[in-house]
Amino acid sequence: MRQRTIAKRVELVGIGLHKGVPVKMILEPLPSDSGIIFYRSDKGVSIPLNIENVVDTTMATVIGKNGVRISTIEHLLSSIHAYGIDNLRIILDNEEIPIMDGSSIGFCMLLEEAGIKELDKPKKAIVLKDVVQIEENGKFVRLEPNDDIVFDFTIEFPNQAIGKQNYTFTFNTQHYKEEIARARTFGFLQEVNQLRAMGLGLGGSFDNCIVLDESGILNKEGLRYKNEFVRHKILDAIGDMSLLGMPVIGGYFSFAGSHKLNHFLTKKLLNSTHAYEVVELGQKVSNTEKAFSMQKVRV
């Protein structure tokens, strides 16, 4: 299995979730072993995607360099990972990735418009050999060995519209589009008001977020999935794990995980050299290669 990039340059314009300002985003192909590189065209600063460049995980995953930041990267990264893309340049003229409809399906459509191109170098993956876990106040995120790429997430909220939800997702690209990509981000009305008082969440609306109050869901169209909330947490986790720079062959398990815990988990994994090995995916068809198969996905 070889590394991938996109076949042609594509672009879109959208609104940032927190600042509420328009941002133009351009995706460009890159050669093998380039990785994912963000570029702020308004600042002239490139920021390679890696865990060392994470500067904040409070409301989203944020990377930065030399005082220049790029926020809310997890939804875009989730779709990039889902299509097995290893090398890509992401050009922005502001500090946020467009929020689109609050899910990653718009980014999937953009990648399909660009097309997927295989490159000359073999694709690499992290194979888990031991358990790595982060815990905090009853919450946890954990990686453990598995022949497949699995995400198992549990959430529990006192709000009756959410309650306790669990979802297990065995990754492949087509199933990602069907089961995960359309799940939107969500927030509570009281928190939305607090964020706006802080100058954040200014781009949020019923068009890009599920909003709840004590009585339930305020969006007139309702949910896309009965358990859309936990599916979106898996969408986020896929994006956060992609900061490792390659797929992780193994299981991700979480109870009430967050961007912060995911970041700590990626750091702990890379510091636990006994817990993983990096392999090249060869010619033999493996579970991982089947997971990233593009045969059923229109490109």
Tab-separated table of C-alpha atoms in Angstrom:
chain	number	residue	atom	x	y	z
A	1	MET	CA	0.000	0.000	0.000
A	2	ARG	CA	1.419	3.359	-1.032
A	3	GLN	CA	1.159	6.863	0.376
A	4	ARG	CA	-1.567	9.149	-0.916
A	5	THR	CA	-2.206	12.784	-1.710
A	6	ILE	CA	-4.972	14.504	-3.663
A	7	ALA	CA	-5.034	14.546	-7.469
A	8	LYS	CA	-5.691	18.262	-7.921
A	9	ARG	CA	-5.970	21.591	-6.076
A	10	VAL	CA	-9.387	22.422	-4.603
A	11	GLU	CA	-10.729	25.257	-2.467
A	12	LEU	CA	-13.735	26.475	-0.507
A	13	VAL	CA	-14.827	29.446	1.594
A	14	GLY	CA	-16.618	29.081	4.926
A	15	ILE	CA	-17.098	30.579	8.366
A	16	GLY	CA	-14.947	29.898	11.422
A	17	LEU	CA	-16.865	28.553	14.417
A	18	HIS	CA	-15.351	30.731	17.134
A	19	LYS	CA	-14.415	33.999	15.419
A	20	GLY	CA	-17.311	33.927	12.970
A	21	VAL	CA	-15.239	35.395	10.122
A	22	PRO	CA	-14.958	34.108	6.533
A	23	VAL	CA	-11.926	31.952	5.742
A	24	LYS	CA	-10.694	30.654	2.405
A	25	MET	CA	-9.181	27.181	2.464
A	26	ILE	CA	-7.139	25.642	-0.354
A	27	LEU	CA	-5.946	22.029	-0.475
A	28	GLU	CA	-2.880	21.238	-2.604
A	29	PRO	CA	-1.113	17.937	-3.392
A	30	LEU	CA	2.298	17.201	-1.871
A	31	PRO	CA	4.878	14.474	-2.696
A	32	SER	CA	5.684	11.411	-0.592
A	33	ASP	CA	7.018	11.878	2.946
A	34	SER	CA	5.876	15.523	3.104
A	35	GLY	CA	3.185	14.942	5.714
A	36	ILE	CA	0.282	17.301	6.377
A	37	ILE	CA	1.371	20.944	6.351
A	38	PHE	CA	-0.816	23.923	7.218
A	39	TYR	CA	0.071	27.332	5.785
A	40	ARG	CA	-1.318	30.681	6.965
A	41	SER	CA	-1.156	32.748	3.771
A	42	ASP	CA	-2.044	35.937	5.673
A	43	LYS	CA	0.960	35.448	7.984
A	44	GLY	CA	3.418	33.624	5.734
A	45	VAL	CA	3.870	30.833	8.301
A	46	SER	CA	3.878	27.061	7.703
A	47	ILE	CA	2.859	24.763	10.564
A	48	PRO	CA	3.577	21.031	10.101
A	49	LEU	CA	0.984	18.756	11.653
A	50	ASN	CA	2.527	17.056	14.687
A	51	ILE	CA	1.829	16.832	18.395
A	52	GLU	CA	4.693	19.191	19.273
A	53	ASN	CA	2.819	22.013	17.526
A	54	VAL	CA	-0.399	21.583	19.561
A	55	VAL	CA	-0.842	24.785	21.591
A	56	ASP	CA	-4.407	24.465	22.942
A	57	THR	CA	-7.094	21.808	23.405
A	58	THR	CA	-9.700	23.765	25.396
A	59	MET	CA	-12.577	24.007	22.910
A	60	ALA	CA	-10.901	22.407	19.896
A	61	THR	CA	-7.525	21.100	18.781
A	62	VAL	CA	-5.318	24.087	17.972
A	63	ILE	CA	-1.827	24.072	16.461
A	64	GLY	CA	0.564	26.996	16.339
A	65	LYS	CA	4.054	28.228	15.586
A	66	ASN	CA	5.767	31.560	16.260
A	67	GLY	CA	2.560	32.963	17.729
A	68	VAL	CA	0.476	32.009	14.663
A	69	ARG	CA	-2.419	29.635	15.348
A	70	ILE	CA	-4.806	27.428	13.405
A	71	SER	CA	-7.897	26.305	15.285
A	72	THR	CA	-10.630	23.661	15.013
A	73	ILE	CA	-8.598	21.327	12.825
A	74	GLU	CA	-10.092	18.031	14.030
A	75	HIS	CA	-13.048	17.700	11.607
A	76	LEU	CA	-10.909	18.296	8.530
A	77	LEU	CA	-8.196	15.973	9.829
A	78	SER	CA	-10.777	13.286	10.510
A	79	SER	CA	-11.840	13.251	6.850
A	80	ILE	CA	-8.226	13.432	5.613
A	81	HIS	CA	-7.423	10.363	7.732
A	82	ALA	CA	-10.550	8.587	6.503
A	83	TYR	CA	-9.383	8.860	2.893
A	84	GLY	CA	-5.911	7.624	3.774
A	85	ILE	CA	-4.211	10.866	2.741
A	86	ASP	CA	-0.646	11.150	4.039
A	87	ASN	CA	0.621	14.267	2.252
A	88	LEU	CA	-1.296	17.518	1.830
A	89	ARG	CA	-0.871	21.293	2.011
A	90	ILE	CA	-3.725	23.194	3.644
A	91	ILE	CA	-3.658	26.931	2.931
A	92	LEU	CA	-5.759	29.299	5.062
A	93	ASP	CA	-6.127	33.077	5.109
A	94	ASN	CA	-7.375	33.145	8.719
A	95	GLU	CA	-6.918	31.196	11.936
A	96	GLU	CA	-9.807	28.729	11.798
A	97	ILE	CA	-10.795	25.823	9.592
A	98	PRO	CA	-14.329	26.474	8.211
A	99	ILE	CA	-16.930	24.799	10.414
A	100	MET	CA	-19.107	23.786	7.418
A	101	ASP	CA	-22.237	22.059	8.808
A	102	GLY	CA	-20.512	20.992	12.049
A	103	SER	CA	-19.581	17.563	10.690
A	104	SER	CA	-16.912	16.331	8.264
A	105	ILE	CA	-19.125	15.323	5.336
A	106	GLY	CA	-18.394	18.599	3.485
A	107	PHE	CA	-14.672	17.877	3.676
A	108	CYS	CA	-15.290	14.339	2.393
A	109	MET	CA	-17.077	15.836	-0.613
A	110	LEU	CA	-14.182	18.252	-1.191
A	111	LEU	CA	-11.654	15.399	-1.112
A	112	GLU	CA	-13.749	13.413	-3.548
A	113	GLU	CA	-13.843	16.435	-5.847
A	114	ALA	CA	-10.029	16.588	-5.653
A	115	GLY	CA	-9.599	12.864	-6.228
A	116	ILE	CA	-7.064	10.609	-4.523
A	117	LYS	CA	-3.617	10.007	-6.004
A	118	GLU	CA	-1.260	7.194	-4.986
A	119	LEU	CA	2.419	8.107	-4.660
A	120	ASP	CA	5.696	6.216	-4.977
A	121	LYS	CA	6.601	5.508	-1.324
A	122	PRO	CA	5.038	2.830	0.933
A	123	LYS	CA	2.467	3.908	3.492
A	124	LYS	CA	3.492	3.614	7.136
A	125	ALA	CA	1.384	2.719	10.156
A	126	ILE	CA	1.735	2.467	13.925
A	127	VAL	CA	1.024	-1.041	15.211
A	128	LEU	CA	0.125	-1.177	18.900
A	129	LYS	CA	1.939	-3.794	20.985
A	130	ASP	CA	0.830	-2.773	24.496
A	131	VAL	CA	-1.847	-0.764	26.297
A	132	VAL	CA	-1.408	2.992	26.747
A	133	GLN	CA	-3.970	4.904	28.827
A	134	ILE	CA	-4.682	8.375	30.190
A	135	GLU	CA	-7.136	8.903	33.069
A	136	GLU	CA	-8.490	12.068	34.655
A	137	ASN	CA	-11.380	12.460	37.112
A	138	GLY	CA	-13.123	9.257	36.060
A	139	LYS	CA	-12.602	9.916	32.340
A	140	PHE	CA	-10.190	7.904	30.220
A	141	VAL	CA	-8.796	7.349	26.744
A	142	ARG	CA	-6.922	4.143	25.931
A	143	LEU	CA	-5.082	2.510	23.052
A	144	GLU	CA	-4.621	-1.254	22.935
A	145	PRO	CA	-3.522	-3.901	20.410
A	146	ASN	CA	-6.067	-5.011	17.796
A	147	ASP	CA	-5.800	-6.409	14.268
A	148	ASP	CA	-8.285	-3.781	13.076
A	149	ILE	CA	-8.645	-0.015	13.506
A	150	VAL	CA	-11.414	0.283	16.092
A	151	PHE	CA	-12.932	3.272	17.905
A	152	ASP	CA	-15.152	2.547	20.916
A	153	PHE	CA	-16.561	5.611	22.681
A	154	THR	CA	-18.956	6.068	25.607
A	155	ILE	CA	-20.460	9.365	26.752
A	156	GLU	CA	-22.844	10.171	29.593
A	157	PHE	CA	-24.666	13.474	30.089
A	158	PRO	CA	-27.442	14.403	32.533
A	159	ASN	CA	-29.380	15.954	29.636
A	160	GLN	CA	-32.188	13.529	28.770
A	161	ALA	CA	-31.723	14.047	25.025
A	162	ILE	CA	-28.247	12.516	25.289
A	163	GLY	CA	-28.060	10.317	28.383
A	164	LYS	CA	-25.558	7.460	28.115
A	165	GLN	CA	-24.466	6.434	24.616
A	166	ASN	CA	-21.891	3.972	23.316
A	167	TYR	CA	-20.787	3.317	19.771
A	168	THR	CA	-18.165	0.959	18.365
A	169	PHE	CA	-16.823	1.744	14.908
A	170	THR	CA	-14.520	-0.596	12.988
A	171	PHE	CA	-12.877	1.730	10.526
A	172	ASN	CA	-13.093	1.694	6.784
A	173	THR	CA	-13.508	4.619	4.439
A	174	GLN	CA	-16.989	3.806	3.129
A	175	HIS	CA	-18.374	3.099	6.599
A	176	TYR	CA	-16.836	6.355	7.825
A	177	LYS	CA	-18.905	8.256	5.252
A	178	GLU	CA	-22.053	6.382	6.188
A	179	GLU	CA	-21.735	6.128	9.978
A	180	ILE	CA	-19.489	8.956	11.208
A	181	ALA	CA	-18.939	11.809	8.737
A	182	ARG	CA	-22.438	13.339	9.009
A	183	ALA	CA	-22.439	13.510	12.838
A	184	ARG	CA	-22.424	17.170	13.939
A	185	THR	CA	-20.801	18.912	16.846
A	186	PHE	CA	-23.106	19.830	19.725
A	187	GLY	CA	-23.367	22.281	22.584
A	188	PHE	CA	-25.675	23.474	25.322
A	189	LEU	CA	-27.487	26.797	25.064
A	190	GLN	CA	-26.071	28.036	28.369
A	191	GLU	CA	-22.515	27.234	27.204
A	192	VAL	CA	-23.145	28.928	23.850
A	193	ASN	CA	-24.165	32.126	25.623
A	194	GLN	CA	-21.088	31.943	27.863
A	195	LEU	CA	-18.788	31.408	24.866
A	196	ARG	CA	-20.211	34.398	23.038
A	197	ALA	CA	-19.710	36.550	26.108
A	198	MET	CA	-16.027	35.523	25.856
A	199	GLY	CA	-15.889	36.419	22.155
A	200	LEU	CA	-16.024	32.764	21.072
A	201	GLY	CA	-18.609	30.664	19.247
A	202	LEU	CA	-19.500	33.699	17.107
A	203	GLY	CA	-19.887	31.577	13.974
A	204	GLY	CA	-22.069	28.953	15.630
A	205	SER	CA	-25.684	28.513	14.536
A	206	PHE	CA	-28.375	25.890	14.117
A	207	ASP	CA	-26.870	25.311	10.661
A	208	ASN	CA	-23.570	23.984	12.064
A	209	CYS	CA	-24.273	22.762	15.599
A	210	ILE	CA	-26.784	20.702	17.527
A	211	VAL	CA	-27.978	23.004	20.309
A	212	LEU	CA	-29.645	21.670	23.459
A	213	ASP	CA	-31.279	23.136	26.539
A	214	GLU	CA	-32.923	21.457	29.534
A	215	SER	CA	-35.960	20.529	27.443
A	216	GLY	CA	-34.007	18.835	24.662
A	217	ILE	CA	-32.798	19.506	21.119
A	218	LEU	CA	-33.590	22.964	19.733
A	219	ASN	CA	-32.777	22.244	16.065
A	220	LYS	CA	-36.052	21.916	14.168
A	221	GLU	CA	-34.741	19.165	11.878
A	222	GLY	CA	-33.720	16.975	14.828
A	223	LEU	CA	-30.888	14.445	14.664
A	224	ARG	CA	-29.238	12.718	11.731
A	225	TYR	CA	-28.618	9.597	13.831
A	226	LYS	CA	-30.311	8.574	17.065
A	227	ASN	CA	-26.870	8.517	18.720
A	228	GLU	CA	-25.352	11.389	16.730
A	229	PHE	CA	-23.624	12.776	19.838
A	230	VAL	CA	-21.336	9.812	20.475
A	231	ARG	CA	-20.694	9.347	16.765
A	232	HIS	CA	-19.383	12.911	16.627
A	233	LYS	CA	-17.030	12.121	19.511
A	234	ILE	CA	-15.587	9.322	17.374
A	235	LEU	CA	-15.251	11.777	14.467
A	236	ASP	CA	-13.236	14.073	16.749
A	237	ALA	CA	-11.110	11.221	18.098
A	238	ILE	CA	-10.166	10.089	14.591
A	239	GLY	CA	-9.042	13.633	13.828
A	240	ASP	CA	-7.071	13.977	17.056
A	241	MET	CA	-5.313	10.626	16.620
A	242	SER	CA	-4.231	11.658	13.117
A	243	LEU	CA	-1.737	14.070	14.683
A	244	LEU	CA	0.461	10.979	15.093
A	245	GLY	CA	1.133	11.304	11.355
A	246	MET	CA	0.041	7.805	10.326
A	247	PRO	CA	-2.804	5.345	10.973
A	248	VAL	CA	-2.838	3.510	14.292
A	249	ILE	CA	-3.598	-0.193	13.887
A	250	GLY	CA	-5.305	-1.025	17.147
A	251	GLY	CA	-8.217	-0.133	19.363
A	252	TYR	CA	-9.095	3.289	20.767
A	253	PHE	CA	-11.421	3.171	23.781
A	254	SER	CA	-12.814	6.133	25.679
A	255	PHE	CA	-15.225	7.163	28.368
A	256	ALA	CA	-15.957	10.913	28.243
A	257	GLY	CA	-12.739	11.614	26.350
A	258	SER	CA	-11.769	15.074	25.127
A	259	HIS	CA	-9.318	16.879	22.862
A	260	LYS	CA	-7.076	17.387	25.892
A	261	LEU	CA	-7.019	13.710	26.864
A	262	ASN	CA	-6.489	12.676	23.237
A	263	HIS	CA	-3.483	14.988	23.040
A	264	PHE	CA	-2.021	13.548	26.253
A	265	LEU	CA	-2.629	10.039	24.873
A	266	THR	CA	-0.716	10.705	21.645
A	267	LYS	CA	2.183	12.174	23.633
A	268	LYS	CA	2.268	9.221	26.015
A	269	LEU	CA	2.188	6.727	23.145
A	270	LEU	CA	5.173	8.299	21.393
A	271	ASN	CA	7.065	8.302	24.697
A	272	SER	CA	6.240	4.601	25.259
A	273	THR	CA	8.494	3.057	22.647
A	274	HIS	CA	7.786	-0.451	23.960
A	275	ALA	CA	4.072	-0.030	23.192
A	276	TYR	CA	4.247	0.286	19.403
A	277	GLU	CA	6.242	-0.228	16.259
A	278	VAL	CA	6.176	1.623	12.943
A	279	VAL	CA	5.710	-0.641	9.917
A	280	GLU	CA	5.511	-0.206	6.163
A	281	LEU	CA	2.344	-1.595	4.648
A	282	GLY	CA	3.532	-4.020	1.986
A	283	GLN	CA	1.987	-5.574	-1.091
A	284	LYS	CA	0.051	-8.224	0.811
A	285	VAL	CA	-3.563	-7.187	1.394
A	286	SER	CA	-4.098	-6.624	5.112
A	287	ASN	CA	-7.042	-5.509	7.244
A	288	THR	CA	-5.619	-1.998	7.179
A	289	GLU	CA	-5.380	-1.906	3.396
A	290	LYS	CA	-8.959	-3.140	3.113
A	291	ALA	CA	-10.039	-0.431	5.564
A	292	PHE	CA	-8.583	2.305	3.346
A	293	SER	CA	-9.833	0.737	0.098
A	294	MET	CA	-11.291	3.363	-2.246
A	295	GLN	CA	-13.139	0.848	-4.420
A	296	LYS	CA	-16.566	1.644	-2.967
A	297	VAL	CA	-15.966	5.363	-2.566
A	298	ARG	CA	-16.637	7.675	-5.502
A	299	VAL	CA	-13.530	9.683	-6.371
